[in-house]
Amino acid sequence: MEGSSYQIDLGNLMAYDPNHHFQSIPSSRGELVNHCLEKGTEMVQAIANSLFSLPSTESRDGPVVKLPLPTTKLPREKHLPKPKPPTKWEEFAKMKGIKKRKKNKRVWDEQTSSWKRTHGYDRANDDRDIPILDAKSTDEVGVDPFAKRSAEKKERVKKQEKSRLENLKKAAKAGALPSHIQLAATALPITGTKKDVPKKASKDELESVAGMAATSTASGGKFDKKLPGEKPPKHSGKHRKFLPVVEGKGIGSKEKQQTEKILNQLLSKSSHEILDVNKAVTMFNVKKEKQRKKDKDANPGKSGKLKPNKKSFKKTSTKKKP
Amino acid sequence: MQIRAPKTKRAKRELDKRAPKLVENVKKTLILHGTKTSAVLNSVLTELYHLKRDNAVKFSKKNENIKPFESGGETSLEFFSHKTDCSLFAFGSHSKKRPNNLVLGRTYDHHIYDLVEVGVENFKSIESFEYDKKLAPKIGSKPLFAFIGEEFESVDELKHLKVVLLDFFRGEVVENLNLTGVDRVFVCTALSSKTILLMHCALRLKKSGTSIPRMELVEVGPSMDLVVRRHRLPSESLLKEAMKTPDHAKKIKNVTSDVIKGKTGRIYIPDQKVGDMPLSNNIKGLKRERREAKQNKESKKRKTESE
């Protein structure tokens, strides 16, 4: 056996014997194990020697030593964190020399004369809690100043969100996106053709589907809770006209009309007369009138006054014969 | 583009735990197996899990599409590594060609970094060892390592296996160590250029004359022969990137901090060459000269005009 010059890495509590090799592996397993244990004990003793000779401090659990850094380099499990690029505001503040000011958690609220928190629920100096706004000369007459203020706030919030997104995109480009944030693209799916993209349902489609769903309920959708802005369901389908229950003596006029209508339809189907007299008379009269008008236009010399040559715009030639 | 951020502070904390840091967390191990395993391999995997109880995740399902050494078979492993935040994995499989196969691997940024495929032979489980239960090493204690054999330096495969085993069983990298807490050691002996004998022993510290106790090894844990079959070293670029250490603070020249004066620095001004400097046009001294020069010019003009 060589002299015990082991390579000791105290940071990893490791000892390595580079000078050992088996001339012949011991025949039995037990011998091999014992041999290894012996060698192991020696090396562990060597580690312990250097370990226990380190300066130790007494703690309640026992002696504590400060280990040196490990010498065997092992790979990291994740990449090194990249520094965040400064945000747009930070760059501006640096240029102007603006320094951050420490804000208090509680601020004095004038309105309620109490200390309230600066941000969050029931905060001090909230924009929405102002009861009275003085009218300025620049204000228009019909404008609601409170609505205007809340609209302005919404605009500011939207702008801030946009700036935040821009800053995060910049950070993501530099590879330094904060670990708890992900940027998700709200784009069309990349796979497939345009056909595979689920089509957005139109308003009419949605209405019809909602109507169908409503009518399939037990009460025909009459007592369903309506969402704000939802129109009442249209009754498409067969309508039946029911005659009034009471209408004078005997057979009422409406009932008479109804039965007449049905009878006429029945009879006309079985009648052999092709000519509808009333219709024929009306058509003849209309034709006669038209002819008379035409003759009048054609002979304008009847009257003394000079009349301009009126051109009739009616297309009498294309009139179809019934 | 939309920002997706966690809605609870707890979720945010969990995500921040998994973020890349300067000083990293303990490496977690993922233990899983393929479609076919043997009894030996099952016990190997369970005992590995027991050894690394605090920072290991054991999957019990069969995974048929994991083939670490093939180009397409790594995606599942990388996905699991990402989901469980494990950078070490032990994948066991059994086939006729490779009986009792164990693939030990490491990941970097949840991509496969390197792999070592070993066959397990002559496995003795923890139950087969008899020892005084008081000596049993505690979970989470930092182990000692003893590597015996010149082959660990000369043979490529064993060199690789040495670092992988060190990474696997090292545990947390600590600065302060409690000396009463050292109670285990891994003894790895190189039997040939391809085989090593791995033993896990408990330490018994015995009184000796000096302040340094005498060490005694008692075999407790699993003991197995590992036969290196295949291995894959990391690519050069990946190796370089993974071994990067955080930049040490650059020394700023010329700046000193004084307790009384505060932060002081020295400014060096180059020599002023007074003779070569051009004079400005607005010097008070030149007023008279210019006035006189003007007067001379005017008088000259009048003279010529009158002539």
XYZ file of C-alpha atoms in Angstrom:
629
model
C 0.000 0.000 0.000
C 1.269 3.433 -0.907
C 1.764 6.196 1.546
C -1.471 7.886 2.447
C -1.431 10.932 0.235
C -5.076 11.293 -0.538
C -6.680 14.118 -2.425
C -9.070 15.633 0.077
C -11.847 18.013 -0.907
C -13.125 19.278 2.426
C -15.914 21.358 0.945
C -17.504 18.173 -0.371
C -16.185 15.966 2.446
C -14.510 13.817 -0.174
C -11.268 11.850 -0.207
C -9.749 10.221 -3.245
C -6.946 7.731 -3.358
C -5.287 7.881 -6.728
C -2.625 5.337 -5.937
C -4.658 2.278 -5.331
C -5.269 -0.521 -7.729
C -6.114 -4.139 -7.299
C -3.356 -6.446 -8.383
C -5.823 -9.250 -8.142
C -9.382 -8.911 -7.013
C -9.887 -10.970 -3.839
C -11.663 -14.175 -4.599
C -14.411 -14.036 -2.051
C -16.881 -11.282 -1.713
C -16.393 -10.988 2.033
C -12.674 -10.409 1.614
C -13.295 -7.761 -0.991
C -15.773 -5.976 1.236
C -13.428 -6.071 4.186
C -10.585 -4.751 2.125
C -12.718 -1.893 0.877
C -13.931 -1.114 4.370
C -10.376 -1.000 5.654
C -9.288 1.379 2.940
C -12.418 3.397 3.476
C -11.761 3.689 7.191
C -8.289 5.010 6.544
C -9.501 7.651 4.174
C -12.384 8.677 6.401
C -9.932 9.033 9.246
C -7.837 11.304 7.065
C -10.885 13.464 6.312
C -11.833 13.533 9.971
C -8.328 14.593 10.913
C -8.486 17.678 8.745
C -12.139 18.280 9.560
C -11.785 18.237 13.309
C -8.723 20.400 13.233
C -10.666 23.245 11.663
C -11.498 26.098 14.039
C -14.841 25.281 15.568
C -17.432 27.350 17.360
C -19.677 25.974 20.041
C -23.382 25.968 19.320
C -26.164 24.323 21.308
C -26.174 21.269 19.054
C -22.461 20.721 19.130
C -19.278 21.999 17.597
C -19.764 23.805 14.297
C -16.946 24.232 11.801
C -16.767 26.491 8.816
C -16.100 24.405 5.737
C -13.892 25.717 2.954
C -15.250 26.021 -0.556
C -15.425 22.747 -2.483
C -12.602 22.205 -4.929
C -14.368 19.783 -7.284
C -16.438 21.909 -9.599
C -19.909 20.610 -10.294
C -22.296 22.077 -12.859
C -25.121 24.387 -11.882
C -28.678 23.249 -12.270
C -30.010 26.480 -13.763
C -28.461 29.373 -15.621
C -27.142 32.420 -13.877
C -29.787 35.090 -13.372
C -29.424 37.889 -15.875
C -29.655 41.486 -14.681
C -32.928 43.216 -15.420
C -32.766 46.032 -17.951
C -33.962 49.337 -16.468
C -37.580 50.212 -17.126
C -38.571 53.321 -19.038
C -39.322 55.187 -15.838
C -36.058 54.134 -14.247
C -34.103 55.435 -17.211
C -35.969 58.718 -17.082
C -35.469 59.044 -13.338
C -31.764 58.386 -13.711
C -31.456 60.993 -16.391
C -33.360 63.613 -14.409
C -31.817 62.663 -11.090
C -35.146 61.787 -9.471
C -34.717 59.721 -6.352
C -37.288 57.409 -4.774
C -39.101 58.776 -1.772
C -40.214 56.556 1.039
C -44.000 56.467 1.376
C -45.821 55.979 4.626
C -48.250 53.146 5.125
C -50.806 55.458 6.750
C -51.784 58.854 5.459
C -54.004 61.523 6.972
C -57.341 61.673 5.186
C -58.849 65.155 5.216
C -62.407 64.106 4.479
C -62.932 61.656 7.300
C -60.283 63.260 9.537
C -58.624 59.952 10.268
C -55.558 57.980 9.393
C -56.142 55.675 6.490
C -53.902 53.383 4.483
C -52.205 54.766 1.385
C -53.145 52.007 -1.027
C -55.904 49.447 -1.134
C -59.358 49.081 0.309
C -60.731 52.208 2.004
C -57.694 54.304 1.142
C -57.067 57.922 1.978
C -57.761 60.611 -0.629
C -59.540 58.233 -2.945
C -60.569 59.755 -6.248
C -64.046 58.276 -5.985
C -64.875 59.623 -2.540
C -65.037 63.277 -3.450
C -68.664 64.375 -2.844
C -68.583 67.810 -4.457
C -66.625 69.030 -7.436
C -66.425 72.743 -8.103
C -67.474 73.708 -11.600
C -64.737 75.315 -13.623
C -65.230 77.831 -16.402
C -63.714 75.339 -18.820
C -66.394 72.737 -18.090
C -69.081 72.101 -20.665
C -72.728 72.172 -19.626
C -73.902 68.611 -20.211
C -70.759 66.779 -19.057
C -70.818 64.704 -15.869
C -67.575 65.592 -14.072
C -67.614 62.465 -11.924
C -67.960 60.245 -14.953
C -65.219 62.239 -16.598
C -62.915 61.675 -13.647
C -63.536 57.945 -13.587
C -63.022 57.767 -17.348
C -59.710 59.582 -16.974
C -58.648 57.133 -14.267
C -59.510 54.213 -16.519
C -57.376 55.760 -19.239
C -54.457 56.155 -16.866
C -54.779 52.558 -15.707
C -54.855 51.338 -19.307
C -51.787 53.366 -20.161
C -49.980 51.983 -17.130
C -50.823 48.420 -18.107
C -49.494 49.067 -21.580
C -46.240 50.489 -20.209
C -45.892 47.523 -17.880
C -46.312 45.132 -20.762
C -43.697 47.035 -22.776
C -41.228 46.875 -19.904
C -41.814 43.157 -19.448
C -41.338 42.543 -23.153
C -38.050 44.424 -22.985
C -36.971 42.308 -20.026
C -38.029 39.112 -21.777
C -35.954 40.093 -24.788
C -32.922 40.481 -22.533
C -33.696 37.098 -20.972
C -34.452 38.566 -17.570
C -38.201 38.099 -17.227
C -39.198 37.834 -13.552
C -39.708 34.185 -12.682
C -43.315 34.477 -11.598
C -44.497 36.190 -14.784
C -45.216 34.605 -18.126
C -46.054 36.419 -21.336
C -48.716 34.572 -23.236
C -49.483 35.317 -26.841
C -53.164 35.778 -27.580
C -52.786 34.914 -31.246
C -54.378 32.371 -33.521
C -53.196 28.790 -33.081
C -50.311 28.027 -35.354
C -51.409 24.549 -36.340
C -53.661 23.871 -39.283
C -55.348 26.103 -41.841
C -57.807 28.893 -41.339
C -60.600 26.358 -41.339
C -59.410 24.831 -38.106
C -59.706 28.119 -36.311
C -62.900 28.036 -34.267
C -65.166 30.680 -35.739
C -66.436 33.280 -33.379
C -70.182 32.959 -32.986
C -72.086 35.985 -34.323
C -74.716 37.835 -32.382
C -77.581 36.388 -34.393
C -76.273 32.875 -33.984
C -75.956 33.280 -30.262
C -79.436 34.729 -30.017
C -80.976 31.897 -31.953
C -79.145 29.299 -29.948
C -80.163 30.967 -26.720
C -83.739 31.022 -27.939
C -83.645 27.337 -28.778
C -82.191 26.516 -25.405
C -84.819 28.604 -23.686
C -87.767 27.031 -25.461
C -86.530 23.574 -24.690
C -87.081 24.200 -20.997
C -90.220 23.091 -19.278
C -91.812 26.523 -19.180
C -90.710 27.498 -22.651
C -88.064 29.917 -21.448
C -90.583 32.367 -20.085
C -89.237 32.498 -16.538
C -85.527 32.240 -17.316
C -83.289 34.841 -15.743
C -82.353 37.355 -18.351
C -78.891 38.814 -18.567
C -78.681 42.604 -18.869
C -79.013 43.536 -22.501
C -80.593 40.265 -23.575
C -83.659 40.783 -25.727
C -86.910 38.977 -24.908
C -87.323 35.808 -26.961
C -88.957 36.149 -30.353
C -91.878 33.816 -30.977
C -91.074 32.323 -34.282
C -93.323 29.594 -35.384
C -96.936 28.934 -35.899
C -99.394 31.434 -34.554
C -102.957 30.540 -33.959
C -105.731 32.998 -33.798
C -108.357 32.166 -31.261
C -111.784 33.719 -31.637
C -113.291 35.687 -28.751
C -115.399 33.642 -26.410
C -118.397 35.899 -26.348
C -119.594 37.971 -29.247
C -123.304 38.531 -29.381
C -126.034 36.061 -30.360
C -125.690 33.150 -32.597
C -122.730 32.914 -34.858
C -120.457 35.946 -34.531
C -119.150 37.916 -37.543
C -115.605 36.770 -37.004
C -116.591 33.176 -36.925
C -118.652 33.792 -40.067
C -115.624 35.230 -41.814
C -113.482 32.321 -40.781
C -115.932 29.674 -42.015
C -116.544 31.603 -45.247
C -112.883 31.707 -45.958
C -112.515 27.985 -45.467
C -115.572 27.211 -47.564
C -114.439 29.369 -50.423
C -111.091 27.693 -50.487
C -112.705 24.294 -50.510
C -115.200 25.195 -53.173
C -112.740 26.933 -55.430
C -110.655 23.833 -55.563
C -113.549 21.816 -56.854
C -114.965 24.513 -59.146
C -114.434 24.249 -62.852
C -114.523 27.912 -63.548
C -111.169 29.207 -64.497
C -112.252 32.835 -64.654
C -112.311 34.953 -61.555
C -114.974 37.493 -62.463
C -114.024 40.237 -60.035
C -110.433 40.118 -60.960
C -111.222 40.169 -64.658
C -113.475 43.221 -64.283
C -110.855 45.139 -62.293
C -108.147 44.387 -64.822
C -110.335 45.486 -67.709
C -111.117 48.776 -66.007
C -107.494 49.487 -65.289
C -106.519 48.738 -68.855
C -109.223 51.019 -70.166
C -108.032 53.882 -67.982
C -104.525 53.482 -69.167
C -105.583 53.473 -72.784
C -107.575 56.660 -72.265
C -104.583 58.327 -70.735
C -102.381 57.294 -73.609
C -104.787 58.729 -76.171
C -104.875 61.994 -74.312
C -101.089 62.198 -74.377
C -100.953 61.294 -78.027
C -103.330 64.107 -79.047
C -102.366 67.086 -77.048
C -103.863 69.540 -79.609
C -107.252 69.555 -77.866
C -106.314 72.365 -75.553
C -105.368 75.904 -76.718
C -102.295 76.261 -74.580
C -99.054 74.942 -75.828
C -98.158 71.951 -73.875
C -94.686 70.474 -73.802
C -94.259 67.122 -75.336
C -94.691 64.838 -72.392
C -92.960 61.606 -72.643
C -94.555 58.884 -70.674
C -92.061 56.964 -68.606
C -94.316 54.016 -68.187
C -93.127 50.953 -69.948
C -96.422 49.887 -71.483
C -94.665 47.655 -73.982
C -93.205 45.466 -71.296
C -96.517 45.048 -69.584
C -97.274 41.370 -69.289
C -100.649 39.975 -70.167
C -102.224 38.030 -67.323
C -49.658 39.639 -25.571
C -50.964 39.077 -22.102
C -49.262 39.077 -18.740
C -49.912 35.915 -16.759
C -48.964 36.410 -13.140
C -49.830 34.268 -10.108
C -52.945 35.378 -8.290
C -51.885 34.333 -4.792
C -48.781 35.237 -2.844
C -48.204 31.578 -2.094
C -48.052 30.707 -5.776
C -45.641 33.567 -6.318
C -43.401 32.275 -3.537
C -43.384 28.805 -5.039
C -42.461 30.159 -8.442
C -39.701 32.278 -6.951
C -38.282 29.177 -5.246
C -37.820 27.622 -8.668
C -36.265 30.685 -10.254
C -32.594 30.688 -11.255
C -30.530 32.109 -8.400
C -26.952 33.014 -7.670
C -26.709 30.466 -4.857
C -28.840 27.542 -5.876
C -31.198 25.239 -4.038
C -30.421 21.605 -3.292
C -30.626 19.493 -6.428
C -33.730 17.346 -6.384
C -33.796 13.837 -7.802
C -36.473 12.270 -9.934
C -36.727 8.496 -9.686
C -38.737 6.664 -12.317
C -38.752 3.510 -14.380
C -39.616 2.288 -17.834
C -42.032 -0.365 -19.026
C -40.176 -3.328 -17.615
C -38.376 -3.562 -14.300
C -36.995 -6.426 -12.288
C -37.355 -7.051 -8.577
C -33.760 -6.026 -8.035
C -34.239 -2.791 -9.889
C -37.405 -1.983 -7.966
C -35.611 -2.314 -4.656
C -32.661 -0.301 -5.971
C -34.985 2.547 -6.868
C -36.868 2.457 -3.574
C -33.681 2.427 -1.551
C -32.265 5.279 -3.575
C -35.449 7.146 -2.727
C -35.038 6.371 0.968
C -31.489 7.632 0.934
C -32.576 10.902 -0.586
C -35.940 11.221 1.096
C -36.148 14.956 1.564
C -35.298 16.033 -1.928
C -36.421 13.262 -4.213
C -39.563 12.513 -6.148
C -40.483 8.934 -7.015
C -42.866 8.144 -9.844
C -44.646 4.835 -9.756
C -46.106 4.740 -13.254
C -44.497 2.985 -16.194
C -43.060 5.327 -18.781
C -42.704 3.700 -22.132
C -41.558 6.600 -24.254
C -38.481 7.491 -22.238
C -35.262 6.435 -23.895
C -32.563 8.704 -22.501
C -29.868 7.861 -24.984
C -32.043 8.367 -28.046
C -32.655 11.797 -29.457
C -36.447 11.702 -29.282
C -36.782 9.886 -26.004
C -35.683 12.714 -23.773
C -38.646 15.034 -24.091
C -40.679 13.286 -21.406
C -37.754 13.402 -19.017
C -37.242 17.090 -19.647
C -40.936 17.735 -19.128
C -40.955 15.893 -15.804
C -37.787 17.639 -14.757
C -39.430 20.953 -15.468
C -42.652 20.094 -13.672
C -41.056 18.661 -10.535
C -38.068 21.028 -10.585
C -35.625 18.118 -10.444
C -32.198 18.447 -11.962
C -31.042 14.877 -11.258
C -32.813 11.738 -12.344
C -32.450 7.983 -11.987
C -34.264 5.984 -14.642
C -34.460 2.231 -14.206
C -35.317 -0.301 -16.901
C -34.807 -3.995 -17.471
C -34.341 -5.789 -20.759
C -32.581 -8.864 -21.969
C -29.832 -6.879 -23.584
C -29.392 -4.568 -20.598
C -30.479 -6.275 -17.404
C -30.987 -4.135 -14.301
C -30.203 -0.962 -16.159
C -29.970 2.315 -14.294
C -29.463 5.617 -16.097
C -28.204 8.405 -13.865
C -28.525 11.785 -15.451
C -28.275 15.478 -14.793
C -30.119 18.348 -16.374
C -29.179 21.952 -16.950
C -32.016 24.404 -17.359
C -34.280 21.354 -17.608
C -32.446 20.024 -20.656
C -30.365 16.873 -20.530
C -26.823 17.742 -19.524
C -25.144 14.347 -19.227
C -25.977 10.660 -18.747
C -24.322 7.577 -17.314
C -25.843 4.160 -17.876
C -24.890 1.516 -15.319
C -25.898 -2.049 -14.714
C -26.601 -3.086 -11.154
C -25.108 -6.369 -9.975
C -24.697 -8.074 -6.613
C -27.249 -5.843 -4.992
C -27.702 -6.115 -1.241
C -30.592 -4.164 0.191
C -30.745 -2.282 3.465
C -32.810 -5.009 5.113
C -30.107 -7.591 4.644
C -27.661 -5.730 6.868
C -27.702 -6.177 10.597
C -26.423 -3.408 12.711
C -27.118 -1.464 15.838
C -30.118 0.700 14.987
C -28.761 3.588 16.989
C -26.040 4.005 14.422
C -28.451 4.440 11.557
C -27.656 7.612 9.661
C -30.254 10.335 9.766
C -32.019 11.562 6.653
C -30.466 14.706 5.283
C -27.088 14.389 6.932
C -24.123 15.324 4.799
C -22.208 12.239 3.690
C -18.488 11.698 3.407
C -17.074 10.264 0.226
C -14.184 7.873 -0.266
C -13.167 7.059 -3.832
C -10.566 4.320 -4.088
C -8.760 3.440 -7.259
C -6.557 5.015 -9.869
C -9.164 4.162 -12.513
C -11.273 7.069 -11.323
C -8.645 9.330 -12.813
C -7.500 7.380 -15.829
C -10.689 5.946 -17.273
C -13.136 8.396 -18.847
C -16.289 6.514 -17.830
C -15.294 6.178 -14.211
C -14.201 9.803 -14.069
C -17.663 10.750 -15.241
C -19.342 8.331 -12.850
C -17.372 9.789 -9.959
C -18.694 13.316 -10.526
C -22.212 12.046 -11.111
C -22.217 10.057 -7.862
C -20.795 13.023 -6.018
C -23.552 15.221 -7.391
C -26.207 12.660 -6.559
C -25.406 12.081 -2.938
C -23.808 15.341 -1.966
C -26.918 17.067 -0.664
C -26.820 20.674 0.335
C -23.666 22.693 0.005
C -23.232 24.273 3.421
C -20.709 26.589 4.898
C -21.136 25.607 8.531
C -21.188 21.962 9.438
C -22.149 20.484 12.762
C -19.571 17.843 13.570
C -21.977 15.634 15.474
C -24.033 15.345 12.327
C -21.487 13.453 10.225
C -22.749 9.922 10.350
C -22.505 8.378 6.912
C -19.996 7.678 4.201
C -20.154 6.383 0.632
C -17.215 4.139 -0.225
C -16.668 3.605 -3.957
C -13.936 1.198 -4.982
C -12.931 0.735 -8.593
C -12.774 -2.996 -9.234
C -11.838 -2.804 -12.878
C -11.870 -0.245 -15.624
C -15.641 -0.596 -15.873
C -16.908 -1.748 -12.505
C -17.114 -0.106 -9.148
C -18.344 -1.309 -5.797
C -20.554 1.190 -4.050
C -21.115 0.799 -0.310
C -23.023 2.958 2.109
C -21.745 2.859 5.684
C -22.620 4.517 8.940
C -19.913 6.178 10.984
C -19.196 5.413 14.551
C -17.011 7.941 16.301
C -14.928 6.426 19.010
C -13.002 8.121 21.744
C -9.368 8.447 21.086
C -6.637 10.162 22.992
C -6.693 13.329 20.978
C -9.601 15.652 20.178
C -10.018 13.878 16.853
C -12.229 10.817 17.274
C -11.456 7.484 15.742
C -13.654 6.526 12.857
C -15.279 3.173 12.487
C -17.316 2.110 9.477
C -20.377 -0.081 9.823
C -22.055 -1.191 6.645
C -25.737 -0.298 6.764
C -27.118 0.629 3.475
C -27.409 -0.808 0.013
C -24.290 -2.212 -1.537
C -24.095 -2.833 -5.278
C -21.709 -3.309 -8.138
C -22.144 -0.734 -10.861
C -20.995 -1.686 -14.355
C -20.685 1.293 -16.656
C -22.338 0.526 -19.980
C -22.715 3.782 -21.840
C -22.207 7.394 -20.989
C -22.720 10.719 -22.639
C -20.622 13.704 -21.681
C -22.059 17.201 -22.009
C -21.310 19.228 -25.115
C -18.537 21.788 -24.826
C -20.749 24.853 -24.933
C -23.171 23.409 -22.387
C -20.320 22.470 -20.089
C -18.863 25.927 -20.300
C -22.177 27.551 -19.552
C -23.028 25.269 -16.651
C -19.681 25.737 -15.005
C -19.926 29.523 -15.021
C -19.540 31.068 -11.606
C -21.128 34.363 -10.674
C -18.864 37.324 -11.397
C -16.862 38.507 -8.469
C -17.304 42.177 -7.753
C -14.977 44.077 -10.052
C -12.377 46.117 -8.259
C -13.009 49.775 -8.885
C -9.757 51.617 -9.189
C -9.063 54.983 -7.682
C -11.973 55.007 -5.234
C -11.440 54.716 -1.515
C -13.849 55.123 1.332
C -12.779 57.125 4.301
C -14.666 57.056 7.588
C -14.486 60.822 7.998
C -14.548 62.061 4.449
C -16.740 59.284 3.031
C -16.203 58.044 -0.516
C -13.148 59.721 -1.977
C -11.624 59.483 -5.370
C -8.700 61.128 -7.093
C -9.047 63.206 -10.214
C -6.087 63.486 -12.478
C -5.906 66.648 -14.586
C -3.400 66.745 -17.419
C -0.778 69.549 -17.498
C -1.965 72.880 -18.785
C 0.324 74.209 -21.423
C -0.122 77.881 -20.761
C 2.013 79.111 -23.579
C 0.157 77.224 -26.301
C -3.346 78.158 -25.212
C -5.165 80.579 -27.522
C -6.359 83.771 -25.870
C -10.016 84.564 -25.838
C -11.359 87.614 -27.601
C -13.007 89.122 -24.577
C -10.014 89.884 -22.408
C -10.267 93.236 -20.657
C -6.594 93.881 -21.196
C -6.993 93.963 -24.931
C -9.616 96.739 -24.820
C -7.139 99.571 -24.955
C -5.168 97.977 -27.750
C -8.272 97.428 -29.811
C -9.508 100.983 -29.138
C -6.174 102.361 -30.225
C -6.138 100.136 -33.291
C -9.571 101.411 -34.246
C -8.568 105.031 -33.754
C -5.522 104.515 -35.956
C -7.617 103.016 -38.678
C -10.081 105.907 -38.601
C -7.410 108.545 -38.657
C -5.788 106.808 -41.621
C -9.079 106.815 -43.463
C -9.699 110.477 -42.855
C -6.246 111.195 -44.057
C -6.753 109.375 -47.323
C -10.151 110.995 -47.859
C -8.899 114.450 -47.307
C -6.041 113.851 -49.700
